[in-house]
Structures are given as structure tokens and as C-alpha cells.
Short mmCIF file of C-alpha atoms in Angstrom, two decimals:
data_model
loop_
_atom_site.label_atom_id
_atom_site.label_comp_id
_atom_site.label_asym_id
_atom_site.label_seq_id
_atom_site.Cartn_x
_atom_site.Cartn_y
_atom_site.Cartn_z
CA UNK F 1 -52.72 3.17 -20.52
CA UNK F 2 -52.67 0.71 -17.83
CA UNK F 3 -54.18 1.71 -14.24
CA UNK F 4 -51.09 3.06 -12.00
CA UNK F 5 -51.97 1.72 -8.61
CA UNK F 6 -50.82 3.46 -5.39
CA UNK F 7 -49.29 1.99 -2.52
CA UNK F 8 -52.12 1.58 -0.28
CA UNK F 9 -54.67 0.98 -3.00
CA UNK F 10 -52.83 -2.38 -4.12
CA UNK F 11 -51.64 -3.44 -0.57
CA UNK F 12 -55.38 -2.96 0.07
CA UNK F 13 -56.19 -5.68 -3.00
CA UNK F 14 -53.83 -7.89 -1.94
CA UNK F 15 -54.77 -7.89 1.88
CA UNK F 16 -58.35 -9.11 0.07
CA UNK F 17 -57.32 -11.68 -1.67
CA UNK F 18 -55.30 -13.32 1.16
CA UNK F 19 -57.73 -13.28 3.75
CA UNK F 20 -60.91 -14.35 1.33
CA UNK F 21 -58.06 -17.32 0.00
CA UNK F 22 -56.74 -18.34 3.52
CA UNK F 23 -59.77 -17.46 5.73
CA UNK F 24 -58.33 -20.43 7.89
CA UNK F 25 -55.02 -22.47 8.25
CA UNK F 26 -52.73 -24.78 10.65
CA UNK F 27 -48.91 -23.94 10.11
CA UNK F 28 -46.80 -26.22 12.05
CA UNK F 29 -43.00 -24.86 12.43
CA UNK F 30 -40.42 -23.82 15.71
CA UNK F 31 -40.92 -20.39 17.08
CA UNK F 32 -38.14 -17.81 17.00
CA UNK F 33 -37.64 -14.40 17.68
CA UNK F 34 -40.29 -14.03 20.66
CA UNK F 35 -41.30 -10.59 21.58
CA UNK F 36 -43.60 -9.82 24.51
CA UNK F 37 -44.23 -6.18 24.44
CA UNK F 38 -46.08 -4.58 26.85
CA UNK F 39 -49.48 -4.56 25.54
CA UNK F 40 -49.82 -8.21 25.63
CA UNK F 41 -49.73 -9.32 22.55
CA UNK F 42 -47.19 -11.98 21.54
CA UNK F 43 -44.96 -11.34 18.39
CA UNK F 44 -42.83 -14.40 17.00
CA UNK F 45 -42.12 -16.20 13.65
CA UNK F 46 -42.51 -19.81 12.36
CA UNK F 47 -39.33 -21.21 11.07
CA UNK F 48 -38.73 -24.28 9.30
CA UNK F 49 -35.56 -25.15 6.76
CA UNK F 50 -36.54 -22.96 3.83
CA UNK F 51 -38.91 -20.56 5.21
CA UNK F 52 -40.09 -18.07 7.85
CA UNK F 53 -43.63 -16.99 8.57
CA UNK F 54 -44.54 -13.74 10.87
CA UNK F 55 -47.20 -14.53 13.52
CA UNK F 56 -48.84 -12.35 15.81
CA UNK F 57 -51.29 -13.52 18.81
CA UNK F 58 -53.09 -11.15 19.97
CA UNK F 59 -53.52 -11.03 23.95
CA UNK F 60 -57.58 -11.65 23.39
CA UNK F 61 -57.07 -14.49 21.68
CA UNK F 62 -54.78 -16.41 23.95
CA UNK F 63 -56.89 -17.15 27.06
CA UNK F 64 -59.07 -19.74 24.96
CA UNK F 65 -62.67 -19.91 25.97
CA UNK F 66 -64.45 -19.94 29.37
CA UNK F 67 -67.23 -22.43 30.36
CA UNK F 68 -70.18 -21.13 32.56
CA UNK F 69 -68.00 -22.82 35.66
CA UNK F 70 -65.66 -20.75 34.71
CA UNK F 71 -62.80 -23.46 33.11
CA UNK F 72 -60.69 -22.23 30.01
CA UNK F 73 -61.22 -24.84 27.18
CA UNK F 74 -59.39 -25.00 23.60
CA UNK F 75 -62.28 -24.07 21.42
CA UNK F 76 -60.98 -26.66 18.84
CA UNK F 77 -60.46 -29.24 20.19
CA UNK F 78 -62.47 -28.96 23.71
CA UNK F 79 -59.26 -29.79 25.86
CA UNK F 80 -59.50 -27.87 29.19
CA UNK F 81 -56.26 -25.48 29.68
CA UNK F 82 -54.70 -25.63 33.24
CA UNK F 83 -52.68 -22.84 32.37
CA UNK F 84 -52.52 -20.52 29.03
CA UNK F 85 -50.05 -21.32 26.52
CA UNK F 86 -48.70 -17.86 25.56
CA UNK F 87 -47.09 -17.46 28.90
CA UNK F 88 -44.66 -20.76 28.56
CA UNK F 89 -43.83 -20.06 25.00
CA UNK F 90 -39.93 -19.58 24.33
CA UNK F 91 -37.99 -19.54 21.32
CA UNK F 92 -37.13 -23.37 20.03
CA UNK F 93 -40.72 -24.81 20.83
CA UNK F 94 -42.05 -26.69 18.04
CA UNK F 95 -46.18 -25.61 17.76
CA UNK F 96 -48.74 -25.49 15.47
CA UNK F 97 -50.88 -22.21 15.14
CA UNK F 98 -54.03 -22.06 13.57
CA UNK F 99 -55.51 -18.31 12.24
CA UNK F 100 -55.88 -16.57 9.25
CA UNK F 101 -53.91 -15.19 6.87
CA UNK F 102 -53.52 -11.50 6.56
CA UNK F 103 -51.13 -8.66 5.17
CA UNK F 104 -50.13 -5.05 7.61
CA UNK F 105 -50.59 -2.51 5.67
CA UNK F 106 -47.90 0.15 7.21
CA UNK F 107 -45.05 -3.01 6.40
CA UNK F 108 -46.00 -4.51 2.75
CA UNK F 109 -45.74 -8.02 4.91
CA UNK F 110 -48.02 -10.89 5.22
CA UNK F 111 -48.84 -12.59 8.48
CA UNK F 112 -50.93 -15.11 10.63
CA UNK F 113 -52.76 -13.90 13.41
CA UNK F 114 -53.28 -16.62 15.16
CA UNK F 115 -56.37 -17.77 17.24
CA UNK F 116 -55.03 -21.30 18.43
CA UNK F 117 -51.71 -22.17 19.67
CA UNK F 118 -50.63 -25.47 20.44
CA UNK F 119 -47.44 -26.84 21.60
CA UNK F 120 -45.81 -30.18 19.32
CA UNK F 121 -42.59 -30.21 20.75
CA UNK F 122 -39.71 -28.21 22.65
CA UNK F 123 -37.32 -28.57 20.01
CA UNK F 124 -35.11 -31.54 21.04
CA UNK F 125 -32.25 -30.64 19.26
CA UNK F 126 -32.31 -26.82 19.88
CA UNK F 127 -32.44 -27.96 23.53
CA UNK F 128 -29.09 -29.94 22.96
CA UNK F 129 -27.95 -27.14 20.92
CA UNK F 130 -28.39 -24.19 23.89
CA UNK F 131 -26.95 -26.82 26.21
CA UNK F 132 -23.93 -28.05 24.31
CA UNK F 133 -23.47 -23.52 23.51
CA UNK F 134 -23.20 -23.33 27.58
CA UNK F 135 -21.02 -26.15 28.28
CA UNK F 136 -18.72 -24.92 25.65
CA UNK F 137 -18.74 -21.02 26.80
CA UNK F 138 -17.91 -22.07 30.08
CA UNK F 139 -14.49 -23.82 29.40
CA UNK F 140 -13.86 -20.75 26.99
CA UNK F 141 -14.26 -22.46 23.52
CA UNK F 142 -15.67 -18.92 22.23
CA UNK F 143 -13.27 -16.51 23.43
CA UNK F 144 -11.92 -14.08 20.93
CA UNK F 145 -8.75 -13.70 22.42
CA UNK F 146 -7.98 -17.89 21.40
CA UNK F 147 -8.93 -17.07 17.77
CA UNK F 148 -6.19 -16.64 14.85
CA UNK F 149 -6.60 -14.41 11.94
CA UNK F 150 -6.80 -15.98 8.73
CA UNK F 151 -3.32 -16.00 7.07
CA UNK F 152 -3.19 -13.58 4.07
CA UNK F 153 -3.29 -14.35 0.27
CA UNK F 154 -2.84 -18.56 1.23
CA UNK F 155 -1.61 -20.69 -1.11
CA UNK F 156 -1.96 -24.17 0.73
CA UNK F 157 -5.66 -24.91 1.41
CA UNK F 158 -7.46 -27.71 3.22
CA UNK F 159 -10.69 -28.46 2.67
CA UNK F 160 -12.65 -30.94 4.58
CA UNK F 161 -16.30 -31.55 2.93
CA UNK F 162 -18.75 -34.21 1.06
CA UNK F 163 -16.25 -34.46 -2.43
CA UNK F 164 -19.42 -34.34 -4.39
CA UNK F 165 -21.57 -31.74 -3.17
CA UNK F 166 -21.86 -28.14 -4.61
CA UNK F 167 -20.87 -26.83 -1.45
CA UNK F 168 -16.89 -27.48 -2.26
CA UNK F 169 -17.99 -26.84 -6.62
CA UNK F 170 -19.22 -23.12 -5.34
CA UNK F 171 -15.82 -22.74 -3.13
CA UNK F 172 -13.17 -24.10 -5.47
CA UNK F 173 -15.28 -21.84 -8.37
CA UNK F 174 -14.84 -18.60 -6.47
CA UNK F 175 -11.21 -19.47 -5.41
CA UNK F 176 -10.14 -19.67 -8.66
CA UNK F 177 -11.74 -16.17 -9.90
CA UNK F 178 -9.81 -14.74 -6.48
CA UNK F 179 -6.47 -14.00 -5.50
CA UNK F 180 -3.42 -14.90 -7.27
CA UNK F 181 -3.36 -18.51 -7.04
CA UNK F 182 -3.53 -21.29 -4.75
CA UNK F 183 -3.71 -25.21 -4.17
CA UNK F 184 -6.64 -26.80 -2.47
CA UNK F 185 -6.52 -30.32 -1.35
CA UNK F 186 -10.05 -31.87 -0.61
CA UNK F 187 -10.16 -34.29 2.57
CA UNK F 188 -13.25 -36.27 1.96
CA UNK F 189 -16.00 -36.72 4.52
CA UNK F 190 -19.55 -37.63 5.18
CA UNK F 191 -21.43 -34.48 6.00
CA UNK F 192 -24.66 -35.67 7.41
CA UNK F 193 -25.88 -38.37 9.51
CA UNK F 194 -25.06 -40.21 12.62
CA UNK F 195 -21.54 -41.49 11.18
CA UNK F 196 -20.87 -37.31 10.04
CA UNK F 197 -19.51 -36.21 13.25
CA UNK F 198 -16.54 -38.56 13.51
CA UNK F 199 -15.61 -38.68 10.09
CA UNK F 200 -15.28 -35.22 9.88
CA UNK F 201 -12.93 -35.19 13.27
CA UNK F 202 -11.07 -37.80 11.24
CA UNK F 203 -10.46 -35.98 8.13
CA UNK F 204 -9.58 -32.82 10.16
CA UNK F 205 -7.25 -34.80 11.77
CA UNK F 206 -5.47 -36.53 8.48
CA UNK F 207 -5.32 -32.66 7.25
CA UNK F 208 -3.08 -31.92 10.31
CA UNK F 209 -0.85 -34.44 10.24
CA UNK F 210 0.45 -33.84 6.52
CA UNK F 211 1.64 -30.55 7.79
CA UNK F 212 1.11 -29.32 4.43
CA UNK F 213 -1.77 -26.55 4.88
CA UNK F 214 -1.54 -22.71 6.23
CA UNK F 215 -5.33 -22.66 7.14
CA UNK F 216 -8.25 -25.32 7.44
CA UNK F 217 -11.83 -25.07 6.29
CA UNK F 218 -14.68 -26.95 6.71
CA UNK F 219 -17.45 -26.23 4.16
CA UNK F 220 -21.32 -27.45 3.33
CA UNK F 221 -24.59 -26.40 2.01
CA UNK F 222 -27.35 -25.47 3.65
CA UNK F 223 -30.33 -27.85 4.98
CA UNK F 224 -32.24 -28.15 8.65
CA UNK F 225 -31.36 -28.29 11.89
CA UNK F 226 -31.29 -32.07 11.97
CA UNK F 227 -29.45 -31.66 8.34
CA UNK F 228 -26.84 -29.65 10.03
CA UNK F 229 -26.19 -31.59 13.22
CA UNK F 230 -23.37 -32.82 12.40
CA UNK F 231 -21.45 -29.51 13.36
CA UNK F 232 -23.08 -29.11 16.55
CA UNK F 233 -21.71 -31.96 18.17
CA UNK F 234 -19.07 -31.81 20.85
CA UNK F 235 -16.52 -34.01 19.26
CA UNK F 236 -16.21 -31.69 16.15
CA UNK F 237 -16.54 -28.80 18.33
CA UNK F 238 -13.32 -30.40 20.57
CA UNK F 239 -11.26 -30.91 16.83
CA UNK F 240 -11.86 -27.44 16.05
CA UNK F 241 -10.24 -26.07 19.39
CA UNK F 242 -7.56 -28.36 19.28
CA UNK F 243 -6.45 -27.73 15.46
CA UNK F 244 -3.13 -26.02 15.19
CA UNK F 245 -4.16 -24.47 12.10
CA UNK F 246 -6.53 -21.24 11.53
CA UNK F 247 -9.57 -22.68 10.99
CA UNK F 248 -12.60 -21.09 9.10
CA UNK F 249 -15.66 -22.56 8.96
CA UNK F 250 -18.59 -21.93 6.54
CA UNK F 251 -21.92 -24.47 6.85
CA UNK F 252 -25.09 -23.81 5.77
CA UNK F 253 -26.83 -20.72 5.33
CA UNK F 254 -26.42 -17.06 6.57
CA UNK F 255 -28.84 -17.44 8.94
CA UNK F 256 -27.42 -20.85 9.80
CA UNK F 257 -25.10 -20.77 12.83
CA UNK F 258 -23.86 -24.25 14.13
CA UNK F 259 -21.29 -24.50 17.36
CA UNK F 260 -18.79 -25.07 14.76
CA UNK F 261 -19.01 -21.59 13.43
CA UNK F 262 -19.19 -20.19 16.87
CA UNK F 263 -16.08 -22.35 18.08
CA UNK F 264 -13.79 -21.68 14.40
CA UNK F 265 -11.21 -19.17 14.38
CA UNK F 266 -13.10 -17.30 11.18
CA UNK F 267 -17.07 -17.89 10.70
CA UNK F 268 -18.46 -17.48 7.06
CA UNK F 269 -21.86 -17.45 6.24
CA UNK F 270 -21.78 -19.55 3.08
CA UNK F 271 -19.32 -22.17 1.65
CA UNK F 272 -18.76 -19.17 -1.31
CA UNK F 273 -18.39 -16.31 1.27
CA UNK F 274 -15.09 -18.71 3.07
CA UNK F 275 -13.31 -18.44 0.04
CA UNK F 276 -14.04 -14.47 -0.51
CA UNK F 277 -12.47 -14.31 2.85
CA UNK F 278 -9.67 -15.80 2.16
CA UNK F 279 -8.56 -14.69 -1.32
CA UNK F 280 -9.12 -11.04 -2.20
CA UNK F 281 -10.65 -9.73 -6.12
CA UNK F 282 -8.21 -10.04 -8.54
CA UNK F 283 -9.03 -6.62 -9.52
CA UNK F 284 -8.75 -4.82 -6.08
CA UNK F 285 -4.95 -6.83 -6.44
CA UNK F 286 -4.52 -5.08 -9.83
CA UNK F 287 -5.77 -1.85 -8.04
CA UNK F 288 -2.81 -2.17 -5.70
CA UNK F 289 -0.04 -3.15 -7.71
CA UNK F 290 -1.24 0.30 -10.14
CA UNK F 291 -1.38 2.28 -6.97
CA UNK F 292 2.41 0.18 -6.00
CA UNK F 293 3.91 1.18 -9.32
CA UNK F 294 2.44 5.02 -9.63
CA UNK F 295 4.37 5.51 -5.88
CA UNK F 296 7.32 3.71 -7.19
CA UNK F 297 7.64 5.99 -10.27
CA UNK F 298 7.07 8.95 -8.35
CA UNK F 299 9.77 7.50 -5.71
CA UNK F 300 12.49 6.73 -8.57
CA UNK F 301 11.51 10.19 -10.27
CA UNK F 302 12.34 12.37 -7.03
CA UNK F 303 15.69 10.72 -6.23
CA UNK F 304 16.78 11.17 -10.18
CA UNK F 305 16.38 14.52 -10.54
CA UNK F 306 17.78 14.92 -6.82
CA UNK F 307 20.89 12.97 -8.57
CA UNK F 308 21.37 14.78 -11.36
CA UNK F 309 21.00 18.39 -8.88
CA UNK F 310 23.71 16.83 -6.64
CA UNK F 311 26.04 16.01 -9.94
CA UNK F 312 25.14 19.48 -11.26
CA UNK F 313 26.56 21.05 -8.04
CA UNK F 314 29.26 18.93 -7.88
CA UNK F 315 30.54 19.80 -11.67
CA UNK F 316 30.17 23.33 -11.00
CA UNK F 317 32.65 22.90 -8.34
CA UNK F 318 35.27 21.20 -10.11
CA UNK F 319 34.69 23.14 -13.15
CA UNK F 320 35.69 26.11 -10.29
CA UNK F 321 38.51 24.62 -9.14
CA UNK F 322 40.26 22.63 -11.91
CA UNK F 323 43.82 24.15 -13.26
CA UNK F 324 42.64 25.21 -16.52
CA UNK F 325 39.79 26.84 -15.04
CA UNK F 326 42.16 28.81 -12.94
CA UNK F 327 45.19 29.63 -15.46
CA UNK F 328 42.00 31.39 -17.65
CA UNK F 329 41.42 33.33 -14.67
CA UNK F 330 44.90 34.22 -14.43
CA UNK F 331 45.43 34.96 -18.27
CA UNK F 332 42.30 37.18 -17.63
CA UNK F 333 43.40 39.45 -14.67
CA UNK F 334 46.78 39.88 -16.88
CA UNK F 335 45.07 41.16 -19.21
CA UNK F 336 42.68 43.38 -17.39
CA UNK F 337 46.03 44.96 -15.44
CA UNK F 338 47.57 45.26 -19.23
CA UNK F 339 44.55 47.27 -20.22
CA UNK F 340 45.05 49.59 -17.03
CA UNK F 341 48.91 49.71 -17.15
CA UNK F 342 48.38 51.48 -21.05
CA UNK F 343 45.55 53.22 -19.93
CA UNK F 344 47.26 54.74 -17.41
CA UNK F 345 50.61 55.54 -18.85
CA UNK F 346 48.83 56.98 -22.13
CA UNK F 347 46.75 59.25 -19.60
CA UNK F 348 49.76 60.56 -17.88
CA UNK F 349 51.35 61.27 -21.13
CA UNK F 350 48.54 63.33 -22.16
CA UNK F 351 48.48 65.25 -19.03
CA UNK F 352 52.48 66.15 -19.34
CA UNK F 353 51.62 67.04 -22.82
CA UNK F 354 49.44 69.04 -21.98
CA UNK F 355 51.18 71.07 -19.34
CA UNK F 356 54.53 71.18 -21.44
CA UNK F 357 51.57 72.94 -24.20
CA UNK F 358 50.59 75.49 -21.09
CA UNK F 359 54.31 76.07 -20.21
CA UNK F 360 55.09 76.80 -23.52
CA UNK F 361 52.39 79.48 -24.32
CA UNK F 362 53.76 80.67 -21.04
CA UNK F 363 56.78 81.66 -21.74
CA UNK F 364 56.22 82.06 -25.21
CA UNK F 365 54.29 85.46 -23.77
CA UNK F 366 57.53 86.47 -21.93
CA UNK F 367 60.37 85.65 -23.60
CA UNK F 368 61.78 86.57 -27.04
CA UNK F 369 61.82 84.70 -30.01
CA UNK F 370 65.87 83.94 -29.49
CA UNK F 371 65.11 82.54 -25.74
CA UNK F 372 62.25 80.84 -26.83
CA UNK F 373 63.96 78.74 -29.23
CA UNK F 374 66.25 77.56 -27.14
CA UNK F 375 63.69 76.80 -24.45
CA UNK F 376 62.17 74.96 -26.90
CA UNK F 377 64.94 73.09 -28.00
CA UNK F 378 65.28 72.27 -24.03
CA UNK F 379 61.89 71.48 -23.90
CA UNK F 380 62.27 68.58 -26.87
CA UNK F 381 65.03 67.49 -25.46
CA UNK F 382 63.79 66.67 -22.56
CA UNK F 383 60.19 65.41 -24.03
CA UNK F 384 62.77 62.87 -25.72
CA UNK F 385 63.78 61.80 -22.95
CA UNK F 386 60.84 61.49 -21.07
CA UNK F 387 59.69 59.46 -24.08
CA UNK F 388 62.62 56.86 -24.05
CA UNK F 389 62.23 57.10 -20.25
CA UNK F 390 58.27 55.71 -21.07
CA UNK F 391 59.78 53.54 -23.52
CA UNK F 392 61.70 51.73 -21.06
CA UNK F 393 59.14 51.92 -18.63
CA UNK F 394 56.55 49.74 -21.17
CA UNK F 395 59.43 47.78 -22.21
CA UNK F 396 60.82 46.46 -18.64
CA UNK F 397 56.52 46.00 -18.12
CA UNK F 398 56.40 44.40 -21.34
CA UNK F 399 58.86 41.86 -20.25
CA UNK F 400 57.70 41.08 -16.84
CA UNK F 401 54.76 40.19 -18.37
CA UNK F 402 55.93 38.22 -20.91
CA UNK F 403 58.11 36.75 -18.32
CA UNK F 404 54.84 35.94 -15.95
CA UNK F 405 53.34 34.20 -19.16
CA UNK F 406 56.60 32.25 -19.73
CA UNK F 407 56.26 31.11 -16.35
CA UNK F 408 52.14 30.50 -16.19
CA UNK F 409 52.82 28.14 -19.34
CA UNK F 410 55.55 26.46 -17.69
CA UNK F 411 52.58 25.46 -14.84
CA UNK F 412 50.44 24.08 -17.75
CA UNK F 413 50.07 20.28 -16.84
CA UNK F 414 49.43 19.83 -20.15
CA UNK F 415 52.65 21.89 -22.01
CA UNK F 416 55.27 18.81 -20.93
CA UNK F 417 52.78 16.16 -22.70
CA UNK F 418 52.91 18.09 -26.18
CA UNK F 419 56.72 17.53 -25.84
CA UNK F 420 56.84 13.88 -25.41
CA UNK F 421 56.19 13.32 -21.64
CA UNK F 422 53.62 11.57 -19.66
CA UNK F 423 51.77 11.99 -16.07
CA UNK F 424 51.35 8.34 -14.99
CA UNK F 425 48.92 7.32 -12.21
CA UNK F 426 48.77 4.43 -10.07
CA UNK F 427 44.95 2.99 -10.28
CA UNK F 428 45.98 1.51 -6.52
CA UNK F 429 46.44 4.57 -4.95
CA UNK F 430 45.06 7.01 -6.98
CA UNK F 431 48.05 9.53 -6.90
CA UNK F 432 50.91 10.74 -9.53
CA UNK F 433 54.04 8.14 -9.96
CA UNK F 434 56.85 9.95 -9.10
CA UNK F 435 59.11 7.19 -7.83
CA UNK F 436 59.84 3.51 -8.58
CA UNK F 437 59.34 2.38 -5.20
CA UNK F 438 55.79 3.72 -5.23
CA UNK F 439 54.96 0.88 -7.28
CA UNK F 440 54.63 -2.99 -7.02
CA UNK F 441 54.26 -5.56 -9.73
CA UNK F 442 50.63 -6.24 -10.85
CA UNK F 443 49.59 -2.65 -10.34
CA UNK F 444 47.53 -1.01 -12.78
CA UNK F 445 48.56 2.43 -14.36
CA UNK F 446 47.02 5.50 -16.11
CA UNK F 447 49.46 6.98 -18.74
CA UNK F 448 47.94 10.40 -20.16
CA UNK F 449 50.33 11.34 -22.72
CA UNK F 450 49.28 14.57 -25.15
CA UNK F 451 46.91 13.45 -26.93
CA UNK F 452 44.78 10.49 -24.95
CA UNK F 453 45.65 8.13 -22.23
CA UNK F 454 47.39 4.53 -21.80
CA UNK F 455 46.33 1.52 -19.66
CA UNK F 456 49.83 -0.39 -18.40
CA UNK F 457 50.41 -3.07 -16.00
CA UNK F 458 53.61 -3.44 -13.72
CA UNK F 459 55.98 -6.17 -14.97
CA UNK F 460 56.87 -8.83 -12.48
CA UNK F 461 60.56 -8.48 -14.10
CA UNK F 462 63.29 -5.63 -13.15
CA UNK F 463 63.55 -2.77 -15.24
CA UNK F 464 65.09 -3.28 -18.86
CA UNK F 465 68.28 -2.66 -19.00
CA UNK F 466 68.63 -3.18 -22.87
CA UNK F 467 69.80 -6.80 -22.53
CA UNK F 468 66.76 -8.34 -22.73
CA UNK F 469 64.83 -9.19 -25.85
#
């Protein structure tokens, strides 16, 4: 099995092999982020194009060494210091440090601690830079409030870069993986160099006057400071400000950041990142259009079946209130009273039965046979009677009610049609035709007859009056 290191145990091997492999080295590079904390010690890095390199300088080391006069002397190189180094130090400066290589253990990193600094340069152009960055802030070339928002999903895309550098291959890659289609027209332009600056002000300018793109972009790889320059120059700068058009800029590295990017409406950090930002993922479009449809469905859904309640309402009503509707209500509550009328009279007839049964027994206990009999032909007599009387009484109810149903199915709309006549309606108007004058010629009728219905059309002629063919 092979041996499992920990953490400490291999950062302690590789701290070993470091400083016994680099006991002693010059690095030459431009100091940036310079810390003075308050122990003394001075923390910074060594950039260059590609690289950066941690440094620390510890506050023993920077006073050099001391003669017995008492004069502070590089050790190196013997030259007598009027002043120590480590207190004029500021991002920018261009040095070389001599030390040894070494890795701190509580980060995982590597770095120099240095025992000789010495000063190459201030950084020429990072001078220029921080003093074109001023000039610029002060006449308001940075504020937010100037800057325009990208326009969303563009179609129309201006591009002004070197034609043949991978900068524009990585953008117009990207862009066509993004979005949902768009054209990009390359303006051609030297990128680097002392003629850079006003070719690229030139072929910003061409862009603008076709009037043909909704947002500007000026893309290139990454390189140096002096690689770069080209977008930190004051003219280019100016062309930015002035361009009606969004403008997003994307040169160089992340960490890169040129006045261009400060002075563009939208700063990306890499040629590929400025066309992320302006084209979304194709999928995160799909995403929406789902999430679009779903809501639509659920949208079209609710207001059908809130439809069809509405129409289910509304045919209940007219079901409740169309003719037929009410002559079977009608038909019904004859009926019903029929019931009750026999009901009733055969109840009543029971109950004078009933009594005449009583009476009978009655008198049947007090009078003779004789007296009886003659009651008792009374007594049928007038049971006839009372029984044609009933008669009667049914009958002349019978016929009122057959007199009611005559007249209920001389109100069915339908009863004329099944003997040869029609309701007619004007399409116009929407009512009955009950008179000629309610029509004109062209108008469009509706002729139900008994069995369907018949589309007609107004003549322009006069009635027929048999003469013509």
C-alpha cells in the first residue's frame, strides 16, 4: 500500500526541497498589492504577464547593513543607502528582489523572503496608466449613471478586433452555442502597437456610421501591460464615451483591467465571457419557454372549464324558461289537481255512504218493516240523485279540463307548423315576421316549418301576383 502522507508531513517535504533547490535567487517583476502591517514587515507580490510570485520582507532585513561609522550599505553590491528602500516602495515599481525560496506551512503557498530589494524602474506605463485613470474620473468618464445596459437577446453585433486572432474565434464560438441567433459583423483592426490606438477609434467609428448594430464590442486576448496599451490610451478612451451605441468591452485577462473596460458601458473579463453576457444558454431559453407553456396551459385550462360553467348555467336557465319547458309544467299541475279533484270527490262519496249506512241502521231500529221500505225507497232515490248530481259534477270538471287542454295545445308554437304553417324570422332584427313592411329586400330569413327550418332571401321584386313566370 502506498504511504498516505498528511498535510503537514508533505508540506513539510516540499518546504525541503524548495529551500535546499532555491537556497538563493534574483526575481525581477512590478510590485502589487503592498501591505504594510503593523509589525513592520512588508507584504507584496511580483507580477509580470503570466505570473505572480508572493514576497515577504521582513522588517530585519530591510535596513541593509551598518559600517562601524555607522552608514547603511547594500551588502551585495556595497552601495551606501541614503535612505531604506522599503519605506518608498508603492505598487507599480519595477524591482528586483533577491532571497530564498520557501513554502508557509499554515497556507500550502510558496514564497520569497527577500533579503535585497532593489528598485529597476517606477513602472512608466502604470504611471501613465494612474494618471490618464484621474484625468478621466475627473471629467466623469466612469460614472455609472452615463452607462447603458446591454440590450437583451441582440441580434445585430459589432465587433471591432485583430480578424485573425483567437480572441474574436473564442467569441463568435460561444455566440453561436448561445441565444437564439444573431449576426456579427467583424470591423478589422490592429490590436497592438503604436498604430493600435487609432485604428481601433477608426473602426469604432466605421461601425457607427452604418447604423446597422444594437451594441458594440471591442474584444482581445490577453498579453502585458505594454501588450495591452493600446486600450489605455485617451483617444480610445474618448471613442468609447462618445459611441452612441452600448458598448461592452472585453480585453485581456480577468485580472486585466485597461481604461477601456473602466470607461465601456459593460466590462467583461474575457473576449468569451462578452459574449456570455450578451446571449443567454440555450437551455436556460428552453427552461423558459417550458415554464411559458406550463402557465399558458394552466391559463387556457382555467378559463375553459370557467366557459363551459358559465354555458352550463346559462342552459339551465333557458331550459327553465323555454315554452315547452313550461307547458310540461302546466300539463303536470293538471294532472296533480285531477288526482286531487277524484280523490276528493271519491272521499266524500264514501263518507255520505257511510252516513246514509248509519241512518239506515237507525231507523231500521225504530221503524217497521212497512216504513222502512219506503224510507228506503226514499233513501235510493235520493242516492240516485246524488249520484247523477256527482255525475254532472265530474262531467262539467271533465270538460273544463279538457277545455283547458284544448286551449294549452292551441299555445303550442309548434301545433300550427304540423298543419302547414311557418314562424319566419328576420336574421336582421332577430324578431318574428308578422308584417310585410317589417321587411326590406336583401334581408335574410329563418323559416321553421314542422319538421326543420328554411334559409330565404327577400326578393328585390313585388310580391307575385300569379302573373309572373
Amino acid at each position: 500500500m502506498p504511504h498516505v502522507f498528511e498535510v503537514a508531513e508533505l508540506t513539510r517535504a516540499l518546504k525541503s526541497v524548495v529551500e535546499s533547490e532555491f537556497p538563493f535567487v534574483w526575481v525581477r517583476g512590478q510590485v502589487v498589492n503592498l501591505s504594510r502591517p503593523g509589525s513592520g514587515h512588508v507584504y507584496f507580490s511580483l507580477r509580470d504577464a503570466e505570473a505572480s510570485l508572493g514576497v515577504v520582507w521582513f522588517k530585519g532585513a530591510q535596513a541593509g547593513r551598518v559600517t562601524p561609522g555607522g552608514e547603511r550599505y547594500d551588502p551585495l553590491t556595497g552601495e551606501v543607502l541614503e535612505r531604506p528602500l522599503a519605506g518608498l516602495l508603492a505598487d507599480g515599481m519595477e524591482v528586483m528582489v533577491a532571497g530564498r525560496l520557501t513554502v508557509y506551512p499554515p497556507r500550502g503557498t510558496y514564497q520569497l523572503v527577500a533579503e535585497v530589494v532593489q528598485e529597476v524602474g517606477a513602472g512608466r506605463l502604470w504611471l501613465e496608466f494612474e494618471e490618464l485613470k484621474k484625468r478621466l474620473a475627473a471629467k466623469g468618464f466612469f460614472e455609472a449613471a452615463r452607462k447603458r445596459p446591454l440590450p437583451p437577446h441582440p441580434t445585430r453585433v459589432a465587433v471591432v478586433t485583430a480578424p485573425a486572432g483567437a480572441a474574436v474565434r473564442d467569441f463568435i464560438r460561444i455566440g453561436r452555442e448561445r441565444g437564439h441567433g444573431a449576426k456579427v459583423r467583424v470591423y478589422p483592426t490592429l490590436v497592438q502597437g503604436e498604430a493600435a490606438p487609432a485604428g481601433i477609434v477608426r473602426a469604432m467609428l466605421r461601425a457607427v456610421a452604418d447604423d446597422w448594430a444594437e451594441v458594440l464590442v471591442l474584444i482581445r486576448g490577453g498579453g502585458s501591460l505594454e501588450d495591452l496599451w493600446a486600450f489605455n490610451t485617451e483617444e480610445v478612451a474618448k471613442a468609447i464615451y462618445a459611441a452612441p451605441l452600448p458598448v461592452l468591452v472585453g480585453v485581456g485577462h480577468e485580472v486585466d483591467v485597461t481604461i477601456a473596460d473602466m470607461v465601456a458601458d459593460v466590462r467583461a473579463a474575457t473576449p468569451s465571457h462578452a459574449a456570455q453576457l450578451l446571449w443567454p444558454e440555450r437551455g436556460m431559453l428552453a427552461q423558459r419557454l417550458d415554464d411559458a407553456e406550463m402557465a399558458l396551459r394552466r391559463q387556457i385550462g382555467s378559463l375553459v372549464s370557467l366557459r363551459e360553467r358559465d354555458l352550463a348555467a346559462l342552459a339551465r336557465g333557458l331550459s327553465w324558461l323555454s315554452p315547452a319547458r313550461r307547458l310540461t309544467r302546466l300539463e303536470e299541475a293538471f294532472a296533480a289537481g285531477e288526482k286531487r279533484l277524484t280523490r276528493a270527490g271519491t272521499s266524500r262519496l264514501d263518507v255520505l255512504s257511510r252516513r246514509l249506512d248509519g241512518l239506515e241502521a237507525r231507523l231500521a231500529r225504530r221503524f217497521d218493516r212497512q216504513s222502512l221500505d219506503a224510507r228506503d225507497d226514499a233513501l235510493t232515490r235520493r242516492k240516485e240523485r246524488i249520484a247523477a248530481a256527482m255525475r254532472l259534477f265530474l262531467a262539467d270538471r271533465q270538460g273544463r279540463l279538457d277545455v283547458t287542454a284544448m286551449r294549452l295545445a292551441g299555445l303550442d308554437p309548434a301545433a300550427p307548423l304540423a298543419r302547414g304553417y311557418s314562424l319566419t324570422t328576420v336574421l336582421r332584427t332577430g324578431k318574428f315576421l308578422r308584417r310585410e313592411g317589417e321587411v326590406r329586400p336583401g334581408d335574410k330569413l329563418d323559416v321553421m316549418v314542422y319538421e326543420g327550418r328554411v334559409r330565404a332571401v327577400v326578393s328585390q321584386d313585388g310580391p307575385d301576383d300569379g302573373e309572373n313566370p
